[in-house]
mmCIF file of C-alpha atoms in Angstrom:
data_model
loop_
_atom_site.group_PDB
_atom_site.id
_atom_site.type_symbol
_atom_site.label_atom_id
_atom_site.label_comp_id
_atom_site.label_asym_id
_atom_site.label_seq_id
_atom_site.Cartn_x
_atom_site.Cartn_y
_atom_site.Cartn_z
ATOM 1 C CA UNK A 1 29.372 16.862 0.009
ATOM 2 C CA UNK A 2 30.013 15.317 -3.444
ATOM 3 C CA UNK A 3 27.741 12.576 -4.677
ATOM 4 C CA UNK A 4 26.851 10.735 -7.773
ATOM 5 C CA UNK A 5 23.463 9.608 -9.091
ATOM 6 C CA UNK A 6 23.390 6.367 -11.120
ATOM 7 C CA UNK A 7 20.473 3.954 -12.396
ATOM 8 C CA UNK A 8 19.805 1.189 -9.849
ATOM 9 C CA UNK A 9 18.813 -2.342 -10.699
ATOM 10 C CA UNK A 10 17.254 -3.808 -7.614
ATOM 11 C CA UNK A 11 17.307 -7.377 -8.952
ATOM 12 C CA UNK A 12 20.953 -7.383 -9.815
ATOM 13 C CA UNK A 13 22.268 -5.051 -6.969
ATOM 14 C CA UNK A 14 25.275 -6.368 -5.035
ATOM 15 C CA UNK A 15 24.898 -7.459 -1.377
ATOM 16 C CA UNK A 16 26.782 -4.415 -0.256
ATOM 17 C CA UNK A 17 24.512 -2.028 -2.107
ATOM 18 C CA UNK A 18 21.503 -3.779 -0.591
ATOM 19 C CA UNK A 19 22.890 -3.511 2.918
ATOM 20 C CA UNK A 20 23.613 0.209 2.384
ATOM 21 C CA UNK A 21 20.050 0.707 1.005
ATOM 22 C CA UNK A 22 18.612 -0.981 4.206
ATOM 23 C CA UNK A 23 20.639 1.298 6.307
ATOM 24 C CA UNK A 24 19.305 4.375 4.547
ATOM 25 C CA UNK A 25 15.700 3.158 4.450
ATOM 26 C CA UNK A 26 15.669 2.022 8.086
ATOM 27 C CA UNK A 27 17.185 5.229 9.330
ATOM 28 C CA UNK A 28 14.866 7.249 7.278
ATOM 29 C CA UNK A 29 11.798 5.203 8.390
ATOM 30 C CA UNK A 30 12.849 5.459 12.085
ATOM 31 C CA UNK A 31 13.010 9.264 11.917
ATOM 32 C CA UNK A 32 9.994 9.766 9.871
ATOM 33 C CA UNK A 33 7.628 7.134 11.425
ATOM 34 C CA UNK A 34 8.979 6.392 14.919
ATOM 35 C CA UNK A 35 5.681 4.826 15.887
ATOM 36 C CA UNK A 36 6.601 1.801 13.754
ATOM 37 C CA UNK A 37 8.817 -1.126 14.573
ATOM 38 C CA UNK A 38 12.389 -1.045 13.018
ATOM 39 C CA UNK A 39 12.530 -1.945 9.446
ATOM 40 C CA UNK A 40 14.492 -5.216 9.006
ATOM 41 C CA UNK A 41 16.839 -6.048 6.160
ATOM 42 C CA UNK A 42 14.422 -8.623 4.782
ATOM 43 C CA UNK A 43 11.496 -6.155 4.945
ATOM 44 C CA UNK A 44 13.425 -3.398 3.089
ATOM 45 C CA UNK A 45 14.978 -5.528 0.380
ATOM 46 C CA UNK A 46 11.728 -7.588 -0.009
ATOM 47 C CA UNK A 47 9.674 -4.495 -0.561
ATOM 48 C CA UNK A 48 12.283 -3.189 -2.914
ATOM 49 C CA UNK A 49 12.445 -6.267 -5.025
ATOM 50 C CA UNK A 50 8.700 -7.148 -4.763
ATOM 51 C CA UNK A 51 6.711 -3.964 -5.511
ATOM 52 C CA UNK A 52 3.114 -4.053 -4.571
ATOM 53 C CA UNK A 53 0.677 -4.449 -7.488
ATOM 54 C CA UNK A 54 -0.617 -0.862 -7.100
ATOM 55 C CA UNK A 55 3.080 0.335 -7.759
ATOM 56 C CA UNK A 56 2.940 -0.878 -11.518
ATOM 57 C CA UNK A 57 6.306 -0.840 -13.190
ATOM 58 C CA UNK A 58 9.236 0.581 -11.060
ATOM 59 C CA UNK A 59 12.521 2.162 -11.968
ATOM 60 C CA UNK A 60 15.227 3.262 -9.557
ATOM 61 C CA UNK A 61 18.124 5.656 -9.318
ATOM 62 C CA UNK A 62 20.632 5.584 -6.428
ATOM 63 C CA UNK A 63 22.761 8.291 -4.819
ATOM 64 C CA UNK A 64 26.288 7.470 -3.835
ATOM 65 C CA UNK A 65 28.507 9.475 -1.474
ATOM 66 C CA UNK A 66 32.095 8.443 -1.459
ATOM 67 C CA UNK A 67 31.048 5.143 -3.091
ATOM 68 C CA UNK A 68 28.369 4.452 -0.368
ATOM 69 C CA UNK A 69 24.666 4.259 -1.336
ATOM 70 C CA UNK A 70 22.884 6.947 0.663
ATOM 71 C CA UNK A 71 19.528 7.488 -1.105
ATOM 72 C CA UNK A 72 17.143 6.023 -3.662
ATOM 73 C CA UNK A 73 14.686 7.491 -6.082
ATOM 74 C CA UNK A 74 11.908 5.543 -7.459
ATOM 75 C CA UNK A 75 9.451 6.141 -10.411
ATOM 76 C CA UNK A 76 6.488 3.848 -10.660
ATOM 77 C CA UNK A 77 3.959 3.910 -13.543
ATOM 78 C CA UNK A 78 0.658 2.047 -13.931
ATOM 79 C CA UNK A 79 -1.531 1.166 -16.706
ATOM 80 C CA UNK A 80 -5.332 1.082 -17.074
ATOM 81 C CA UNK A 81 -7.298 3.680 -15.137
ATOM 82 C CA UNK A 82 -4.217 5.437 -13.861
ATOM 83 C CA UNK A 83 -2.145 5.385 -17.185
ATOM 84 C CA UNK A 84 -1.749 9.134 -16.890
ATOM 85 C CA UNK A 85 -0.082 9.131 -13.440
ATOM 86 C CA UNK A 86 3.421 8.344 -12.218
ATOM 87 C CA UNK A 87 4.419 7.993 -8.607
ATOM 88 C CA UNK A 88 7.760 9.471 -7.398
ATOM 89 C CA UNK A 89 9.360 8.444 -4.258
ATOM 90 C CA UNK A 90 12.674 9.718 -2.710
ATOM 91 C CA UNK A 91 14.463 8.271 0.305
ATOM 92 C CA UNK A 92 17.735 9.862 1.719
ATOM 93 C CA UNK A 93 19.681 8.747 4.734
ATOM 94 C CA UNK A 94 18.944 11.278 7.517
ATOM 95 C CA UNK A 95 22.727 11.824 8.082
ATOM 96 C CA UNK A 96 23.086 13.477 4.618
ATOM 97 C CA UNK A 97 19.792 15.197 4.181
ATOM 98 C CA UNK A 98 19.685 18.906 3.194
ATOM 99 C CA UNK A 99 22.642 18.634 0.909
ATOM 100 C CA UNK A 100 20.802 18.407 -2.413
ATOM 101 C CA UNK A 101 20.752 14.617 -2.706
ATOM 102 C CA UNK A 102 16.985 14.279 -2.637
ATOM 103 C CA UNK A 103 16.649 17.172 -5.181
ATOM 104 C CA UNK A 104 19.143 15.377 -7.506
ATOM 105 C CA UNK A 105 17.374 12.152 -7.231
ATOM 106 C CA UNK A 106 14.069 13.750 -8.158
ATOM 107 C CA UNK A 107 15.730 15.527 -11.047
ATOM 108 C CA UNK A 108 17.238 12.135 -12.253
ATOM 109 C CA UNK A 109 13.597 10.798 -12.588
ATOM 110 C CA UNK A 110 12.603 13.519 -15.031
ATOM 111 C CA UNK A 111 13.878 11.996 -18.367
ATOM 112 C CA UNK A 112 12.008 8.679 -17.663
ATOM 113 C CA UNK A 113 8.930 10.653 -16.498
ATOM 114 C CA UNK A 114 8.757 12.445 -19.799
ATOM 115 C CA UNK A 115 9.456 9.208 -21.726
ATOM 116 C CA UNK A 116 6.450 7.650 -19.868
ATOM 117 C CA UNK A 117 4.019 10.282 -21.206
ATOM 118 C CA UNK A 118 2.459 10.726 -17.778
ATOM 119 C CA UNK A 119 1.043 14.146 -17.156
ATOM 120 C CA UNK A 120 0.408 13.812 -13.345
ATOM 121 C CA UNK A 121 2.990 12.985 -10.738
ATOM 122 C CA UNK A 122 2.128 11.700 -7.212
ATOM 123 C CA UNK A 123 4.535 11.946 -4.368
ATOM 124 C CA UNK A 124 4.875 9.320 -1.646
ATOM 125 C CA UNK A 125 2.298 9.750 1.102
ATOM 126 C CA UNK A 126 3.876 11.965 3.938
ATOM 127 C CA UNK A 127 2.751 13.050 7.361
ATOM 128 C CA UNK A 128 0.948 16.388 7.701
ATOM 129 C CA UNK A 129 3.485 19.092 8.565
ATOM 130 C CA UNK A 130 6.457 16.700 8.471
ATOM 131 C CA UNK A 131 9.791 17.727 6.844
ATOM 132 C CA UNK A 132 8.870 15.442 3.927
ATOM 133 C CA UNK A 133 5.641 17.290 3.354
ATOM 134 C CA UNK A 134 7.438 20.665 3.384
ATOM 135 C CA UNK A 135 10.010 19.287 0.912
ATOM 136 C CA UNK A 136 7.390 17.983 -1.441
ATOM 137 C CA UNK A 137 5.561 21.294 -1.293
ATOM 138 C CA UNK A 138 8.719 23.134 -2.275
ATOM 139 C CA UNK A 139 8.451 21.397 -5.605
ATOM 140 C CA UNK A 140 4.756 22.047 -6.192
ATOM 141 C CA UNK A 141 3.207 18.980 -4.771
ATOM 142 C CA UNK A 142 -0.135 19.997 -3.393
ATOM 143 C CA UNK A 143 -2.394 18.089 -1.029
ATOM 144 C CA UNK A 144 -5.169 16.325 -2.930
ATOM 145 C CA UNK A 145 -6.273 13.674 -0.338
ATOM 146 C CA UNK A 146 -5.812 12.605 3.249
ATOM 147 C CA UNK A 147 -5.824 9.170 4.783
ATOM 148 C CA UNK A 148 -5.282 7.488 8.029
ATOM 149 C CA UNK A 149 -3.187 4.369 8.700
ATOM 150 C CA UNK A 150 -4.622 1.981 11.339
ATOM 151 C CA UNK A 151 -2.983 -0.932 12.985
ATOM 152 C CA UNK A 152 -4.362 -3.852 14.835
ATOM 153 C CA UNK A 153 -1.753 -5.419 17.288
ATOM 154 C CA UNK A 154 -3.017 -8.982 17.730
ATOM 155 C CA UNK A 155 -1.394 -9.515 21.230
ATOM 156 C CA UNK A 156 -2.993 -6.203 22.500
ATOM 157 C CA UNK A 157 -6.483 -6.818 21.096
ATOM 158 C CA UNK A 158 -9.323 -8.724 22.960
ATOM 159 C CA UNK A 159 -10.383 -11.626 20.595
ATOM 160 C CA UNK A 160 -14.044 -11.196 21.651
ATOM 161 C CA UNK A 161 -14.043 -7.984 19.469
ATOM 162 C CA UNK A 162 -14.036 -10.529 16.504
ATOM 163 C CA UNK A 163 -17.050 -12.544 17.691
ATOM 164 C CA UNK A 164 -19.369 -10.918 15.303
ATOM 165 C CA UNK A 165 -22.408 -13.008 14.132
ATOM 166 C CA UNK A 166 -23.416 -13.198 10.529
ATOM 167 C CA UNK A 167 -26.697 -11.355 9.938
ATOM 168 C CA UNK A 168 -29.723 -13.398 9.117
ATOM 169 C CA UNK A 169 -30.135 -14.058 5.388
ATOM 170 C CA UNK A 170 -26.402 -14.157 4.710
ATOM 171 C CA UNK A 171 -23.527 -16.645 4.953
ATOM 172 C CA UNK A 172 -19.820 -16.518 4.743
ATOM 173 C CA UNK A 173 -17.344 -18.167 2.213
ATOM 174 C CA UNK A 174 -13.548 -17.958 2.279
ATOM 175 C CA UNK A 175 -10.526 -18.997 0.306
ATOM 176 C CA UNK A 176 -6.834 -18.521 -0.190
ATOM 177 C CA UNK A 177 -6.222 -17.373 -3.693
ATOM 178 C CA UNK A 178 -7.152 -18.234 -6.427
ATOM 179 C CA UNK A 179 -10.874 -17.650 -6.138
ATOM 180 C CA UNK A 180 -13.168 -20.523 -6.946
ATOM 181 C CA UNK A 181 -14.202 -20.680 -10.563
ATOM 182 C CA UNK A 182 -17.786 -20.656 -9.685
ATOM 183 C CA UNK A 183 -17.536 -17.444 -7.603
ATOM 184 C CA UNK A 184 -14.991 -15.525 -9.606
ATOM 185 C CA UNK A 185 -17.561 -13.277 -11.530
ATOM 186 C CA UNK A 186 -19.716 -12.546 -8.368
ATOM 187 C CA UNK A 187 -16.459 -11.832 -6.465
ATOM 188 C CA UNK A 188 -15.286 -9.306 -9.139
ATOM 189 C CA UNK A 189 -18.547 -7.578 -9.053
ATOM 190 C CA UNK A 190 -18.450 -7.304 -5.325
ATOM 191 C CA UNK A 191 -14.947 -5.889 -5.382
ATOM 192 C CA UNK A 192 -15.996 -3.306 -7.860
ATOM 193 C CA UNK A 193 -18.238 -1.856 -5.283
ATOM 194 C CA UNK A 194 -15.228 0.064 -3.993
ATOM 195 C CA UNK A 195 -15.725 2.527 -6.860
ATOM 196 C CA UNK A 196 -17.623 4.997 -4.628
ATOM 197 C CA UNK A 197 -15.080 5.051 -1.821
ATOM 198 C CA UNK A 198 -13.780 8.593 -1.445
ATOM 199 C CA UNK A 199 -10.433 9.761 -3.100
ATOM 200 C CA UNK A 200 -10.611 13.433 -2.290
ATOM 201 C CA UNK A 201 -9.339 15.595 -5.179
ATOM 202 C CA UNK A 202 -6.821 12.942 -6.273
ATOM 203 C CA UNK A 203 -6.432 12.100 -9.915
ATOM 204 C CA UNK A 204 -5.975 8.420 -8.934
ATOM 205 C CA UNK A 205 -8.976 6.133 -9.799
ATOM 206 C CA UNK A 206 -10.002 2.859 -8.231
ATOM 207 C CA UNK A 207 -9.302 -0.268 -10.477
ATOM 208 C CA UNK A 208 -12.280 -1.736 -12.316
ATOM 209 C CA UNK A 209 -12.541 -5.352 -11.261
ATOM 210 C CA UNK A 210 -13.533 -8.228 -13.580
ATOM 211 C CA UNK A 211 -12.602 -11.763 -14.055
ATOM 212 C CA UNK A 212 -9.471 -11.120 -16.026
ATOM 213 C CA UNK A 213 -8.108 -8.586 -13.708
ATOM 214 C CA UNK A 214 -8.814 -10.809 -10.664
ATOM 215 C CA UNK A 215 -6.860 -13.685 -12.233
ATOM 216 C CA UNK A 216 -3.930 -11.418 -13.304
ATOM 217 C CA UNK A 217 -3.639 -10.106 -9.713
ATOM 218 C CA UNK A 218 -3.816 -13.619 -8.282
ATOM 219 C CA UNK A 219 -1.002 -14.820 -10.692
ATOM 220 C CA UNK A 220 1.238 -11.864 -9.862
ATOM 221 C CA UNK A 221 0.872 -12.359 -6.093
ATOM 222 C CA UNK A 222 1.586 -16.123 -6.487
ATOM 223 C CA UNK A 223 4.805 -15.222 -8.503
ATOM 224 C CA UNK A 224 5.851 -12.835 -5.666
ATOM 225 C CA UNK A 225 5.340 -15.437 -2.937
ATOM 226 C CA UNK A 226 2.559 -13.508 -1.408
ATOM 227 C CA UNK A 227 -0.463 -15.080 0.260
ATOM 228 C CA UNK A 228 -3.991 -13.605 -0.277
ATOM 229 C CA UNK A 229 -6.779 -14.566 2.027
ATOM 230 C CA UNK A 230 -10.346 -13.631 1.022
ATOM 231 C CA UNK A 231 -13.545 -13.586 3.060
ATOM 232 C CA UNK A 232 -16.860 -12.874 1.326
ATOM 233 C CA UNK A 233 -20.455 -12.692 2.384
ATOM 234 C CA UNK A 234 -23.214 -14.190 0.292
ATOM 235 C CA UNK A 235 -26.816 -13.073 0.153
ATOM 236 C CA UNK A 236 -28.717 -16.334 0.501
ATOM 237 C CA UNK A 237 -31.817 -15.398 -1.377
ATOM 238 C CA UNK A 238 -29.912 -14.553 -4.600
ATOM 239 C CA UNK A 239 -26.592 -16.276 -4.123
ATOM 240 C CA UNK A 240 -24.851 -13.007 -4.909
ATOM 241 C CA UNK A 241 -21.493 -12.091 -3.231
ATOM 242 C CA UNK A 242 -22.376 -8.654 -1.528
ATOM 243 C CA UNK A 243 -19.313 -8.099 0.558
ATOM 244 C CA UNK A 244 -15.647 -8.829 0.454
ATOM 245 C CA UNK A 245 -12.378 -8.283 2.364
ATOM 246 C CA UNK A 246 -8.893 -9.363 1.550
ATOM 247 C CA UNK A 247 -5.704 -9.656 3.596
ATOM 248 C CA UNK A 248 -2.106 -9.930 2.036
ATOM 249 C CA UNK A 249 0.955 -11.503 3.651
ATOM 250 C CA UNK A 250 4.459 -11.309 2.199
ATOM 251 C CA UNK A 251 7.193 -13.789 3.013
ATOM 252 C CA UNK A 252 9.674 -11.047 3.575
ATOM 253 C CA UNK A 253 7.675 -9.747 6.498
ATOM 254 C CA UNK A 254 5.832 -12.713 8.045
ATOM 255 C CA UNK A 255 4.912 -10.720 11.327
ATOM 256 C CA UNK A 256 2.728 -8.288 9.274
ATOM 257 C CA UNK A 257 -0.383 -8.594 7.077
ATOM 258 C CA UNK A 258 -1.818 -5.814 4.946
ATOM 259 C CA UNK A 259 -5.485 -5.113 4.416
ATOM 260 C CA UNK A 260 -6.550 -5.403 0.766
ATOM 261 C CA UNK A 261 -9.966 -4.030 -0.486
ATOM 262 C CA UNK A 262 -12.987 -4.203 1.723
ATOM 263 C CA UNK A 263 -16.238 -3.346 -0.046
ATOM 264 C CA UNK A 264 -19.993 -3.958 0.382
ATOM 265 C CA UNK A 265 -22.504 -3.651 -2.455
ATOM 266 C CA UNK A 266 -24.553 -0.603 -1.944
ATOM 267 C CA UNK A 267 -27.952 -2.279 -1.631
ATOM 268 C CA UNK A 268 -26.676 -4.286 1.294
ATOM 269 C CA UNK A 269 -24.907 -1.576 3.292
ATOM 270 C CA UNK A 270 -26.174 -0.852 6.677
ATOM 271 C CA UNK A 271 -26.367 -4.365 7.864
ATOM 272 C CA UNK A 272 -22.828 -4.476 9.384
ATOM 273 C CA UNK A 273 -21.406 -6.728 6.571
ATOM 274 C CA UNK A 274 -18.091 -4.911 6.553
ATOM 275 C CA UNK A 275 -17.509 -5.608 10.248
ATOM 276 C CA UNK A 276 -18.671 -9.218 9.735
ATOM 277 C CA UNK A 277 -16.283 -10.121 7.065
ATOM 278 C CA UNK A 278 -13.362 -8.444 8.750
ATOM 279 C CA UNK A 279 -14.085 -10.162 12.025
ATOM 280 C CA UNK A 280 -14.322 -13.507 10.290
ATOM 281 C CA UNK A 281 -10.923 -12.788 8.570
ATOM 282 C CA UNK A 282 -9.272 -12.176 12.011
ATOM 283 C CA UNK A 283 -10.722 -15.382 13.559
ATOM 284 C CA UNK A 284 -9.355 -17.388 10.526
ATOM 285 C CA UNK A 285 -5.994 -15.523 10.566
ATOM 286 C CA UNK A 286 -5.171 -16.038 14.316
ATOM 287 C CA UNK A 287 -6.192 -19.712 13.984
ATOM 288 C CA UNK A 288 -3.790 -20.501 11.129
ATOM 289 C CA UNK A 289 -1.043 -17.806 11.218
ATOM 290 C CA UNK A 290 0.191 -17.409 14.722
ATOM 291 C CA UNK A 291 3.316 -15.712 13.589
ATOM 292 C CA UNK A 292 1.331 -12.624 12.372
ATOM 293 C CA UNK A 293 1.556 -10.034 15.022
ATOM 294 C CA UNK A 294 0.192 -6.860 13.318
ATOM 295 C CA UNK A 295 -2.430 -5.855 10.562
ATOM 296 C CA UNK A 296 -2.063 -2.643 8.752
ATOM 297 C CA UNK A 297 -4.636 -0.714 6.709
ATOM 298 C CA UNK A 298 -5.031 2.606 5.080
ATOM 299 C CA UNK A 299 -8.462 4.358 4.858
ATOM 300 C CA UNK A 300 -9.343 7.685 3.354
ATOM 301 C CA UNK A 301 -9.748 10.225 6.119
ATOM 302 C CA UNK A 302 -13.255 10.982 4.845
ATOM 303 C CA UNK A 303 -14.465 7.332 5.120
ATOM 304 C CA UNK A 304 -15.473 7.745 8.771
ATOM 305 C CA UNK A 305 -17.714 4.653 8.568
ATOM 306 C CA UNK A 306 -14.806 2.313 7.639
ATOM 307 C CA UNK A 307 -12.630 3.952 10.295
ATOM 308 C CA UNK A 308 -15.164 3.285 12.889
ATOM 309 C CA UNK A 309 -15.601 -0.348 11.769
ATOM 310 C CA UNK A 310 -11.922 -0.845 12.135
ATOM 311 C CA UNK A 311 -11.882 0.714 15.582
ATOM 312 C CA UNK A 312 -14.659 -1.580 16.679
ATOM 313 C CA UNK A 313 -12.399 -4.577 15.659
ATOM 314 C CA UNK A 314 -9.413 -3.283 17.676
ATOM 315 C CA UNK A 315 -7.559 -1.045 15.233
ATOM 316 C CA UNK A 316 -6.102 2.220 16.315
ATOM 317 C CA UNK A 317 -4.890 5.147 14.310
ATOM 318 C CA UNK A 318 -1.149 4.881 13.831
ATOM 319 C CA UNK A 319 -0.601 8.124 11.726
ATOM 320 C CA UNK A 320 -2.373 10.560 9.376
ATOM 321 C CA UNK A 321 -0.961 10.993 5.755
ATOM 322 C CA UNK A 322 -1.219 13.644 3.022
ATOM 323 C CA UNK A 323 -1.307 12.462 -0.515
ATOM 324 C CA UNK A 324 0.178 15.073 -2.910
ATOM 325 C CA UNK A 325 0.382 15.523 -6.641
ATOM 326 C CA UNK A 326 1.546 17.955 -9.273
ATOM 327 C CA UNK A 327 1.801 18.027 -13.025
ATOM 328 C CA UNK A 328 4.838 16.782 -15.004
ATOM 329 C CA UNK A 329 5.099 20.278 -16.543
ATOM 330 C CA UNK A 330 5.002 21.992 -13.033
ATOM 331 C CA UNK A 331 7.584 19.606 -11.601
ATOM 332 C CA UNK A 332 9.844 20.171 -14.592
ATOM 333 C CA UNK A 333 9.621 23.904 -14.061
ATOM 334 C CA UNK A 334 10.347 23.566 -10.283
ATOM 335 C CA UNK A 335 13.447 21.508 -10.907
ATOM 336 C CA UNK A 336 14.823 23.743 -13.760
#
């Protein structure tokens, strides 16, 4: 098969190209993740045009066969703690896999990767032992971390699982972003408690949260049309926020919500506060957002405590993922 690789502008793409991208993405996702519902056009294009904050800045390259878009390569670079890392992701329609298109897309990212100055390259998370995992391994991407994706299907979950009382000495507060000015510093400090969450051998580091970073995140989410709900637990004796959880909803996929950070300050762990804030979040969500049918969350496979907390609230494990990385130099050699 002959094909052509060209830069792709998601914001300026023609309707036909976006439709072709959706077909490639949906077919690829159905094959690789059959446990998920089908990917709609709105979800595929919305995710493409509205990258998650953790993606950073994204650039794309498309593969065309006989004038039809059949694959997409993505290079995402972040700043701050992860400014030495780039994320590479390749999607190819299953009908044209094993013909060199994925390799050509990965190779097309290389000049931009070198220009970015990033020394480490992460691949998209893939299922253990899947064709995608074997393909990534071929180019030197080694497993550095493992995680589980859990889902809570609201219609299949007993609401009484969310009837979790607030422990004595604590109280709850909640808001839809932005955070109240009088709580912003305490909120940032509590979110920063995520620093000791396990990351395996990955080069990725958790973001450091402060007032400025919180406000930047809130502005960006608002610009994307995303809604962020936050529930916090406050220690009554000190007035400190000692536990937080967040939930994100995007207009392009109204039936889903995505778990944001959940963290508890170390001195207050062991009191069930993680379960408390997550249960309160579910009671709030189902009361105000009846269109939401499913919650998704990713947790490090070593974080058995949080996995158990989620299961107690009705989550079940949907899949297990490998996170892989290599160096820019090694990837360049592998593609030479």
